[in-house]
mmCIF file of C-alpha atoms in Angstrom:
data_model
loop_
_atom_site.group_PDB
_atom_site.id
_atom_site.type_symbol
_atom_site.label_atom_id
_atom_site.label_comp_id
_atom_site.label_asym_id
_atom_site.label_seq_id
_atom_site.Cartn_x
_atom_site.Cartn_y
_atom_site.Cartn_z
ATOM 1 C CA UNK A 283 64.576 -97.489 -25.724
ATOM 2 C CA UNK A 284 66.544 -100.076 -23.790
ATOM 3 C CA UNK A 285 70.274 -99.715 -23.117
ATOM 4 C CA UNK A 286 72.503 -102.168 -21.229
ATOM 5 C CA UNK A 287 75.849 -101.109 -19.754
ATOM 6 C CA UNK A 288 78.549 -102.982 -17.909
ATOM 7 C CA UNK A 289 81.895 -101.944 -16.486
ATOM 8 C CA UNK A 290 84.738 -104.313 -17.353
ATOM 9 C CA UNK A 291 88.340 -103.516 -16.376
ATOM 10 C CA UNK A 292 87.367 -99.965 -15.435
ATOM 11 C CA UNK A 293 85.675 -99.228 -18.780
ATOM 12 C CA UNK A 294 81.898 -98.945 -19.187
ATOM 13 C CA UNK A 295 80.454 -100.051 -22.504
ATOM 14 C CA UNK A 296 77.182 -101.177 -24.028
ATOM 15 C CA UNK A 297 76.269 -104.813 -24.450
ATOM 16 C CA UNK A 298 73.328 -106.793 -25.747
ATOM 17 C CA UNK A 299 72.682 -109.316 -22.983
ATOM 18 C CA UNK A 300 71.751 -108.716 -19.364
ATOM 19 C CA UNK A 301 74.291 -110.305 -17.051
ATOM 20 C CA UNK A 302 75.028 -109.899 -13.327
ATOM 21 C CA UNK A 303 76.569 -106.504 -12.606
ATOM 22 C CA UNK A 304 74.842 -104.776 -15.524
ATOM 23 C CA UNK A 305 73.111 -101.430 -15.494
ATOM 24 C CA UNK A 306 69.896 -101.402 -17.518
ATOM 25 C CA UNK A 307 68.551 -98.009 -18.562
ATOM 26 C CA UNK A 308 65.028 -97.702 -19.974
ATOM 27 C CA UNK A 309 63.949 -94.479 -21.671
ATOM 28 C CA UNK A 310 60.304 -94.407 -22.773
ATOM 29 C CA UNK A 311 60.284 -98.227 -23.031
ATOM 30 C CA UNK A 312 57.627 -99.959 -25.090
ATOM 31 C CA UNK A 313 55.603 -102.952 -23.904
ATOM 32 C CA UNK A 314 58.048 -105.440 -25.431
ATOM 33 C CA UNK A 315 61.011 -103.971 -23.568
ATOM 34 C CA UNK A 316 59.061 -103.852 -20.302
ATOM 35 C CA UNK A 317 58.051 -107.512 -20.707
ATOM 36 C CA UNK A 318 61.679 -108.468 -21.378
ATOM 37 C CA UNK A 319 62.977 -106.818 -18.206
ATOM 38 C CA UNK A 320 60.171 -108.226 -16.072
ATOM 39 C CA UNK A 321 60.806 -111.705 -17.486
ATOM 40 C CA UNK A 322 64.614 -111.770 -17.394
ATOM 41 C CA UNK A 323 65.129 -109.987 -14.062
ATOM 42 C CA UNK A 324 61.964 -111.224 -12.319
ATOM 43 C CA UNK A 325 61.009 -107.793 -11.007
ATOM 44 C CA UNK A 326 57.577 -106.390 -10.314
ATOM 45 C CA UNK A 327 56.127 -104.722 -13.422
ATOM 46 C CA UNK A 328 54.424 -102.151 -11.216
ATOM 47 C CA UNK A 329 57.858 -100.797 -10.309
ATOM 48 C CA UNK A 330 58.511 -99.970 -13.946
ATOM 49 C CA UNK A 331 55.057 -98.486 -14.516
ATOM 50 C CA UNK A 332 55.349 -96.321 -11.389
ATOM 51 C CA UNK A 333 58.550 -94.773 -12.683
ATOM 52 C CA UNK A 334 56.832 -94.013 -16.007
ATOM 53 C CA UNK A 335 54.074 -92.005 -14.326
ATOM 54 C CA UNK A 336 54.989 -88.318 -14.674
ATOM 55 C CA UNK A 337 52.851 -87.525 -11.605
ATOM 56 C CA UNK A 338 54.585 -90.085 -9.372
ATOM 57 C CA UNK A 339 55.986 -88.631 -6.145
ATOM 58 C CA UNK A 340 59.481 -89.484 -4.854
ATOM 59 C CA UNK A 341 59.381 -92.527 -2.586
ATOM 60 C CA UNK A 342 61.179 -95.720 -1.550
ATOM 61 C CA UNK A 343 59.507 -99.116 -1.716
ATOM 62 C CA UNK A 344 60.990 -102.570 -1.015
ATOM 63 C CA UNK A 345 59.506 -105.953 -1.817
ATOM 64 C CA UNK A 346 61.004 -109.455 -2.170
ATOM 65 C CA UNK A 347 64.584 -108.205 -2.098
ATOM 66 C CA UNK A 348 64.053 -105.550 -4.773
ATOM 67 C CA UNK A 349 64.046 -101.848 -3.883
ATOM 68 C CA UNK A 350 62.351 -99.116 -5.891
ATOM 69 C CA UNK A 351 63.676 -95.566 -5.479
ATOM 70 C CA UNK A 352 61.864 -92.756 -7.243
ATOM 71 C CA UNK A 353 63.365 -89.274 -7.213
ATOM 72 C CA UNK A 354 62.611 -86.069 -9.098
ATOM 73 C CA UNK A 355 65.270 -84.817 -11.486
ATOM 74 C CA UNK A 356 65.432 -81.315 -13.000
ATOM 75 C CA UNK A 357 64.937 -80.799 -16.726
ATOM 76 C CA UNK A 358 65.232 -77.686 -18.872
ATOM 77 C CA UNK A 359 63.535 -76.934 -22.178
ATOM 78 C CA UNK A 360 64.102 -74.101 -24.634
ATOM 79 C CA UNK A 361 60.974 -71.995 -25.026
ATOM 80 C CA UNK A 362 61.610 -69.429 -27.744
ATOM 81 C CA UNK A 363 64.343 -67.109 -26.507
ATOM 82 C CA UNK A 364 63.959 -68.239 -22.892
ATOM 83 C CA UNK A 365 64.164 -71.514 -20.976
ATOM 84 C CA UNK A 366 61.592 -73.287 -18.843
ATOM 85 C CA UNK A 367 62.532 -75.526 -15.937
ATOM 86 C CA UNK A 368 60.548 -78.415 -14.502
ATOM 87 C CA UNK A 369 61.041 -81.858 -12.962
ATOM 88 C CA UNK A 370 60.174 -85.429 -13.850
ATOM 89 C CA UNK A 371 60.491 -88.733 -11.978
ATOM 90 C CA UNK A 372 63.454 -91.063 -12.345
ATOM 91 C CA UNK A 373 62.996 -94.629 -11.161
ATOM 92 C CA UNK A 374 65.935 -96.640 -9.761
ATOM 93 C CA UNK A 375 65.374 -100.350 -9.123
ATOM 94 C CA UNK A 376 67.984 -102.106 -6.975
ATOM 95 C CA UNK A 377 68.186 -105.888 -7.254
ATOM 96 C CA UNK A 378 70.695 -108.416 -5.963
ATOM 97 C CA UNK A 379 72.524 -108.497 -9.282
ATOM 98 C CA UNK A 380 71.548 -105.422 -11.325
ATOM 99 C CA UNK A 381 70.516 -101.795 -11.341
ATOM 100 C CA UNK A 382 67.634 -100.603 -13.520
ATOM 101 C CA UNK A 383 66.875 -96.940 -14.201
ATOM 102 C CA UNK A 384 63.627 -95.842 -15.827
ATOM 103 C CA UNK A 385 62.791 -92.395 -17.180
ATOM 104 C CA UNK A 386 60.253 -90.791 -19.493
ATOM 105 C CA UNK A 387 62.844 -88.901 -21.551
ATOM 106 C CA UNK A 388 66.550 -88.682 -22.194
ATOM 107 C CA UNK A 389 68.412 -86.568 -19.662
ATOM 108 C CA UNK A 390 71.970 -85.296 -19.428
ATOM 109 C CA UNK A 391 72.155 -86.772 -15.922
ATOM 110 C CA UNK A 392 71.973 -90.325 -17.290
ATOM 111 C CA UNK A 393 74.143 -89.468 -20.292
ATOM 112 C CA UNK A 394 77.017 -88.511 -17.976
ATOM 113 C CA UNK A 395 77.147 -92.044 -16.595
ATOM 114 C CA UNK A 396 76.500 -93.741 -19.936
ATOM 115 C CA UNK A 397 79.366 -91.819 -21.553
ATOM 116 C CA UNK A 398 81.759 -92.584 -18.678
ATOM 117 C CA UNK A 399 82.156 -88.955 -17.563
ATOM 118 C CA UNK A 400 81.708 -89.728 -13.862
ATOM 119 C CA UNK A 401 84.888 -90.498 -12.002
ATOM 120 C CA UNK A 402 84.887 -93.791 -10.101
ATOM 121 C CA UNK A 403 81.661 -95.031 -11.717
ATOM 122 C CA UNK A 404 81.226 -98.784 -12.029
ATOM 123 C CA UNK A 405 78.088 -100.782 -12.738
ATOM 124 C CA UNK A 406 79.377 -103.479 -10.398
ATOM 125 C CA UNK A 407 79.218 -101.121 -7.399
ATOM 126 C CA UNK A 408 75.451 -100.789 -7.313
ATOM 127 C CA UNK A 409 75.145 -98.913 -4.034
ATOM 128 C CA UNK A 410 77.887 -96.463 -4.961
ATOM 129 C CA UNK A 411 76.243 -95.943 -8.377
ATOM 130 C CA UNK A 412 72.928 -94.988 -6.762
ATOM 131 C CA UNK A 413 74.621 -92.519 -4.438
ATOM 132 C CA UNK A 414 76.661 -91.003 -7.278
ATOM 133 C CA UNK A 415 73.447 -90.605 -9.237
ATOM 134 C CA UNK A 416 71.783 -88.874 -6.292
ATOM 135 C CA UNK A 417 74.807 -86.632 -5.769
ATOM 136 C CA UNK A 418 74.921 -85.582 -9.424
ATOM 137 C CA UNK A 419 71.188 -84.943 -9.315
ATOM 138 C CA UNK A 420 71.554 -82.587 -6.327
ATOM 139 C CA UNK A 421 74.420 -80.824 -8.116
ATOM 140 C CA UNK A 422 72.251 -80.455 -11.227
ATOM 141 C CA UNK A 423 69.534 -78.778 -9.136
ATOM 142 C CA UNK A 424 72.140 -76.319 -7.840
ATOM 143 C CA UNK A 425 73.355 -75.632 -11.372
ATOM 144 C CA UNK A 426 69.860 -74.914 -12.679
ATOM 145 C CA UNK A 427 69.060 -72.735 -9.665
ATOM 146 C CA UNK A 428 72.060 -70.549 -10.502
ATOM 147 C CA UNK A 429 70.853 -70.326 -14.099
ATOM 148 C CA UNK A 430 67.398 -69.265 -12.903
ATOM 149 C CA UNK A 431 68.974 -66.587 -10.711
ATOM 150 C CA UNK A 432 71.005 -65.221 -13.639
ATOM 151 C CA UNK A 433 67.920 -65.241 -15.869
ATOM 152 C CA UNK A 434 65.898 -63.336 -13.278
ATOM 153 C CA UNK A 435 68.631 -60.658 -13.028
ATOM 154 C CA UNK A 436 68.659 -60.271 -16.828
ATOM 155 C CA UNK A 437 64.870 -60.008 -17.032
ATOM 156 C CA UNK A 438 64.828 -57.538 -14.144
ATOM 157 C CA UNK A 439 67.276 -55.306 -16.035
ATOM 158 C CA UNK A 440 64.997 -55.427 -19.086
ATOM 159 C CA UNK A 441 61.998 -54.550 -16.933
ATOM 160 C CA UNK A 442 63.757 -51.391 -15.759
ATOM 161 C CA UNK A 443 63.936 -50.267 -19.399
ATOM 162 C CA UNK A 444 60.444 -51.250 -20.535
ATOM 163 C CA UNK A 445 57.458 -52.529 -18.583
ATOM 164 C CA UNK A 446 56.363 -55.159 -21.089
ATOM 165 C CA UNK A 447 54.100 -58.135 -20.459
ATOM 166 C CA UNK A 448 56.686 -60.459 -22.014
ATOM 167 C CA UNK A 449 59.233 -59.852 -19.254
ATOM 168 C CA UNK A 450 56.593 -60.217 -16.562
ATOM 169 C CA UNK A 451 55.459 -63.531 -18.048
ATOM 170 C CA UNK A 452 59.084 -64.737 -18.078
ATOM 171 C CA UNK A 453 59.449 -63.783 -14.410
ATOM 172 C CA UNK A 454 56.250 -65.668 -13.640
ATOM 173 C CA UNK A 455 57.607 -68.747 -15.460
ATOM 174 C CA UNK A 456 60.815 -68.629 -13.392
ATOM 175 C CA UNK A 457 58.820 -68.341 -10.186
ATOM 176 C CA UNK A 458 56.767 -71.345 -11.285
ATOM 177 C CA UNK A 459 59.984 -73.295 -11.925
ATOM 178 C CA UNK A 460 61.206 -72.509 -8.419
ATOM 179 C CA UNK A 461 57.945 -73.863 -7.007
ATOM 180 C CA UNK A 462 58.526 -77.128 -8.901
ATOM 181 C CA UNK A 463 62.125 -77.308 -7.694
ATOM 182 C CA UNK A 464 61.206 -76.554 -4.092
ATOM 183 C CA UNK A 465 58.550 -79.276 -4.023
ATOM 184 C CA UNK A 466 60.824 -81.848 -5.675
ATOM 185 C CA UNK A 467 63.828 -81.082 -3.480
ATOM 186 C CA UNK A 468 61.751 -81.436 -0.331
ATOM 187 C CA UNK A 469 60.382 -84.777 -1.535
ATOM 188 C CA UNK A 470 63.859 -85.965 -2.516
ATOM 189 C CA UNK A 471 65.101 -85.107 0.963
ATOM 190 C CA UNK A 472 62.568 -87.479 2.497
ATOM 191 C CA UNK A 473 63.774 -90.217 0.158
ATOM 192 C CA UNK A 474 67.424 -89.592 1.078
ATOM 193 C CA UNK A 475 66.688 -89.771 4.787
ATOM 194 C CA UNK A 476 64.818 -93.034 4.304
ATOM 195 C CA UNK A 477 67.736 -94.476 2.332
ATOM 196 C CA UNK A 478 69.983 -93.975 5.373
ATOM 197 C CA UNK A 479 67.961 -96.652 7.166
ATOM 198 C CA UNK A 480 68.152 -99.268 4.401
ATOM 199 C CA UNK A 481 70.406 -102.310 4.875
ATOM 200 C CA UNK A 482 72.249 -102.106 1.552
ATOM 201 C CA UNK A 483 73.299 -98.525 2.399
ATOM 202 C CA UNK A 484 74.357 -99.235 5.975
ATOM 203 C CA UNK A 485 76.410 -102.176 4.772
ATOM 204 C CA UNK A 486 79.186 -99.861 3.557
ATOM 205 C CA UNK A 487 80.317 -97.024 5.898
ATOM 206 C CA UNK A 488 81.893 -95.072 3.034
ATOM 207 C CA UNK A 489 78.597 -95.120 1.154
ATOM 208 C CA UNK A 490 76.751 -93.930 4.241
ATOM 209 C CA UNK A 491 79.131 -90.986 4.455
ATOM 210 C CA UNK A 492 78.577 -90.241 0.765
ATOM 211 C CA UNK A 493 74.806 -90.277 1.280
ATOM 212 C CA UNK A 494 75.187 -87.783 4.114
ATOM 213 C CA UNK A 495 77.129 -85.538 1.726
ATOM 214 C CA UNK A 496 74.277 -85.853 -0.774
ATOM 215 C CA UNK A 497 71.854 -84.812 1.974
ATOM 216 C CA UNK A 498 73.954 -81.714 2.668
ATOM 217 C CA UNK A 499 73.955 -80.764 -1.032
ATOM 218 C CA UNK A 500 70.219 -81.327 -1.255
ATOM 219 C CA UNK A 501 69.622 -79.144 1.803
ATOM 220 C CA UNK A 502 71.813 -76.471 0.238
ATOM 221 C CA UNK A 503 69.696 -76.630 -2.913
ATOM 222 C CA UNK A 504 66.515 -76.294 -0.815
ATOM 223 C CA UNK A 505 67.980 -73.245 0.931
ATOM 224 C CA UNK A 506 69.037 -71.630 -2.352
ATOM 225 C CA UNK A 507 65.651 -72.357 -3.900
ATOM 226 C CA UNK A 508 63.888 -70.741 -0.959
ATOM 227 C CA UNK A 509 66.103 -67.638 -1.150
ATOM 228 C CA UNK A 510 65.718 -67.229 -4.929
ATOM 229 C CA UNK A 511 61.995 -67.811 -4.637
ATOM 230 C CA UNK A 512 61.619 -65.093 -1.980
ATOM 231 C CA UNK A 513 63.739 -62.677 -4.024
ATOM 232 C CA UNK A 514 61.785 -63.362 -7.199
ATOM 233 C CA UNK A 515 58.461 -63.060 -5.396
ATOM 234 C CA UNK A 516 59.553 -59.748 -3.844
ATOM 235 C CA UNK A 517 60.723 -58.489 -7.230
ATOM 236 C CA UNK A 518 57.403 -59.413 -8.832
ATOM 237 C CA UNK A 519 55.501 -57.622 -6.061
ATOM 238 C CA UNK A 520 57.730 -54.564 -6.413
ATOM 239 C CA UNK A 521 57.199 -54.328 -10.159
ATOM 240 C CA UNK A 522 53.460 -54.849 -9.707
ATOM 241 C CA UNK A 523 53.445 -51.889 -7.298
ATOM 242 C CA UNK A 524 55.517 -49.812 -9.744
ATOM 243 C CA UNK A 525 53.144 -50.563 -12.606
ATOM 244 C CA UNK A 526 50.143 -49.714 -10.425
ATOM 245 C CA UNK A 527 51.813 -46.493 -9.277
ATOM 246 C CA UNK A 528 52.646 -45.495 -12.859
ATOM 247 C CA UNK A 529 49.023 -46.061 -13.828
ATOM 248 C CA UNK A 530 47.871 -43.865 -10.945
ATOM 249 C CA UNK A 531 50.278 -41.099 -12.042
ATOM 250 C CA UNK A 532 48.956 -41.239 -15.608
ATOM 251 C CA UNK A 533 45.339 -41.179 -14.440
ATOM 252 C CA UNK A 534 46.072 -38.233 -12.139
ATOM 253 C CA UNK A 535 47.736 -36.337 -14.994
ATOM 254 C CA UNK A 536 44.829 -37.024 -17.351
ATOM 255 C CA UNK A 537 42.339 -35.918 -14.699
ATOM 256 C CA UNK A 538 44.272 -32.662 -14.162
ATOM 257 C CA UNK A 539 44.416 -31.958 -17.911
ATOM 258 C CA UNK A 540 40.671 -32.637 -18.165
ATOM 259 C CA UNK A 541 39.938 -30.129 -15.365
ATOM 260 C CA UNK A 542 42.102 -27.422 -16.987
ATOM 261 C CA UNK A 543 40.497 -27.935 -20.405
ATOM 262 C CA UNK A 544 36.996 -27.901 -18.946
ATOM 263 C CA UNK A 545 37.321 -24.185 -17.925
ATOM 264 C CA UNK A 546 37.374 -22.827 -21.520
ATOM 265 C CA UNK A 547 34.508 -25.163 -22.378
ATOM 266 C CA UNK A 548 32.408 -23.777 -19.506
ATOM 267 C CA UNK A 549 33.152 -20.157 -20.499
ATOM 268 C CA UNK A 550 32.424 -20.845 -24.184
ATOM 269 C CA UNK A 551 29.160 -22.551 -23.246
ATOM 270 C CA UNK A 552 28.123 -19.556 -21.127
ATOM 271 C CA UNK A 553 28.784 -16.941 -23.849
ATOM 272 C CA UNK A 554 27.292 -19.184 -26.500
ATOM 273 C CA UNK A 555 23.789 -19.157 -24.990
ATOM 274 C CA UNK A 556 20.840 -18.121 -27.153
ATOM 275 C CA UNK A 557 19.776 -15.518 -24.548
ATOM 276 C CA UNK A 558 21.382 -12.117 -24.172
ATOM 277 C CA UNK A 559 24.850 -12.033 -22.645
ATOM 278 C CA UNK A 560 27.220 -9.145 -21.766
ATOM 279 C CA UNK A 561 29.167 -7.590 -24.674
ATOM 280 C CA UNK A 562 26.966 -9.384 -27.183
ATOM 281 C CA UNK A 563 27.797 -8.361 -30.741
ATOM 282 C CA UNK A 564 31.103 -6.715 -29.771
ATOM 283 C CA UNK A 565 34.641 -7.891 -30.593
ATOM 284 C CA UNK A 566 35.643 -6.641 -27.163
ATOM 285 C CA UNK A 567 33.333 -9.232 -25.649
ATOM 286 C CA UNK A 568 35.102 -11.964 -27.641
ATOM 287 C CA UNK A 569 38.477 -10.978 -26.263
ATOM 288 C CA UNK A 570 37.060 -10.678 -22.759
ATOM 289 C CA UNK A 571 35.599 -14.218 -23.013
ATOM 290 C CA UNK A 572 38.929 -15.545 -24.280
ATOM 291 C CA UNK A 573 40.716 -13.782 -21.442
ATOM 292 C CA UNK A 574 38.339 -15.211 -18.823
ATOM 293 C CA UNK A 575 38.795 -18.721 -20.252
ATOM 294 C CA UNK A 576 42.598 -18.499 -20.369
ATOM 295 C CA UNK A 577 42.787 -16.843 -16.981
ATOM 296 C CA UNK A 578 40.582 -19.474 -15.398
ATOM 297 C CA UNK A 579 42.654 -22.260 -16.981
ATOM 298 C CA UNK A 580 45.932 -20.720 -15.831
ATOM 299 C CA UNK A 581 44.669 -20.248 -12.269
ATOM 300 C CA UNK A 582 43.355 -23.814 -12.173
ATOM 301 C CA UNK A 583 46.609 -25.153 -13.614
ATOM 302 C CA UNK A 584 48.593 -23.183 -11.022
ATOM 303 C CA UNK A 585 46.481 -24.567 -8.167
ATOM 304 C CA UNK A 586 46.909 -28.109 -9.456
ATOM 305 C CA UNK A 587 50.656 -27.536 -9.868
ATOM 306 C CA UNK A 588 50.963 -26.390 -6.292
ATOM 307 C CA UNK A 589 49.089 -29.500 -5.179
ATOM 308 C CA UNK A 590 51.522 -31.577 -7.311
ATOM 309 C CA UNK A 591 48.800 -32.921 -9.547
ATOM 310 C CA UNK A 592 51.052 -32.508 -12.587
#
């Protein structure tokens, strides 16, 4: 899908033709749309294809006056009753006259700009637009990190009530999401630092200051991600130890019960032999055998109790 936006008199609206000062957004573009952009804007088609590769790493590349910026943006998907978090690449192509963004799917980050919800946004201010996009992206990482932290607290409370595999799998999914976020944030930081050295950023001191603010927010997100990741990893290890300890307690209890119950079986086996045994044929012998069995079991149970095997 191809969308063209332009800010006129402070209002951003869609239009059909690509003119200087336009913002072109491409979401899962088909071959016809890609050919149109390459033809009308004279940009390298590889730039567009790189942004459509879901395995593409964040980077900055400049060639013939055009600059390609690829960053990772966070995405969230509903998975049953829980949510899964991941990242995907967003391509930003800076030309002398236009800005092109390319993404594999629709995201709320782009929708904020398309719907005019970002204060001070203008398609004519290309450098400022890129920095606002980067700033909102860092803020979105922070927002999702807080959601992950709240989800982990909720799941931890459920784990205290019942040690179910479902909660453990959800915790594992959150830890996996934090790994994705940590990797993407670190890669985005390298891109931000490289942008500081580019001419079209250094041209405007205010924009340079804004980029430094974006760097601070990104570093804050990296720090939060690291903290939440350590907490979640420690929680997972703690619950793994608890589950292992509970299993050991159950096995110890079962072993103790087996030992106690084996005493009557040994006594019954002894008096049940085919050879002659004491008090054979007498009811007194039966009661004596029962007494020996119960007495042996009680003594064994008492010893195990003292040794805290129960």
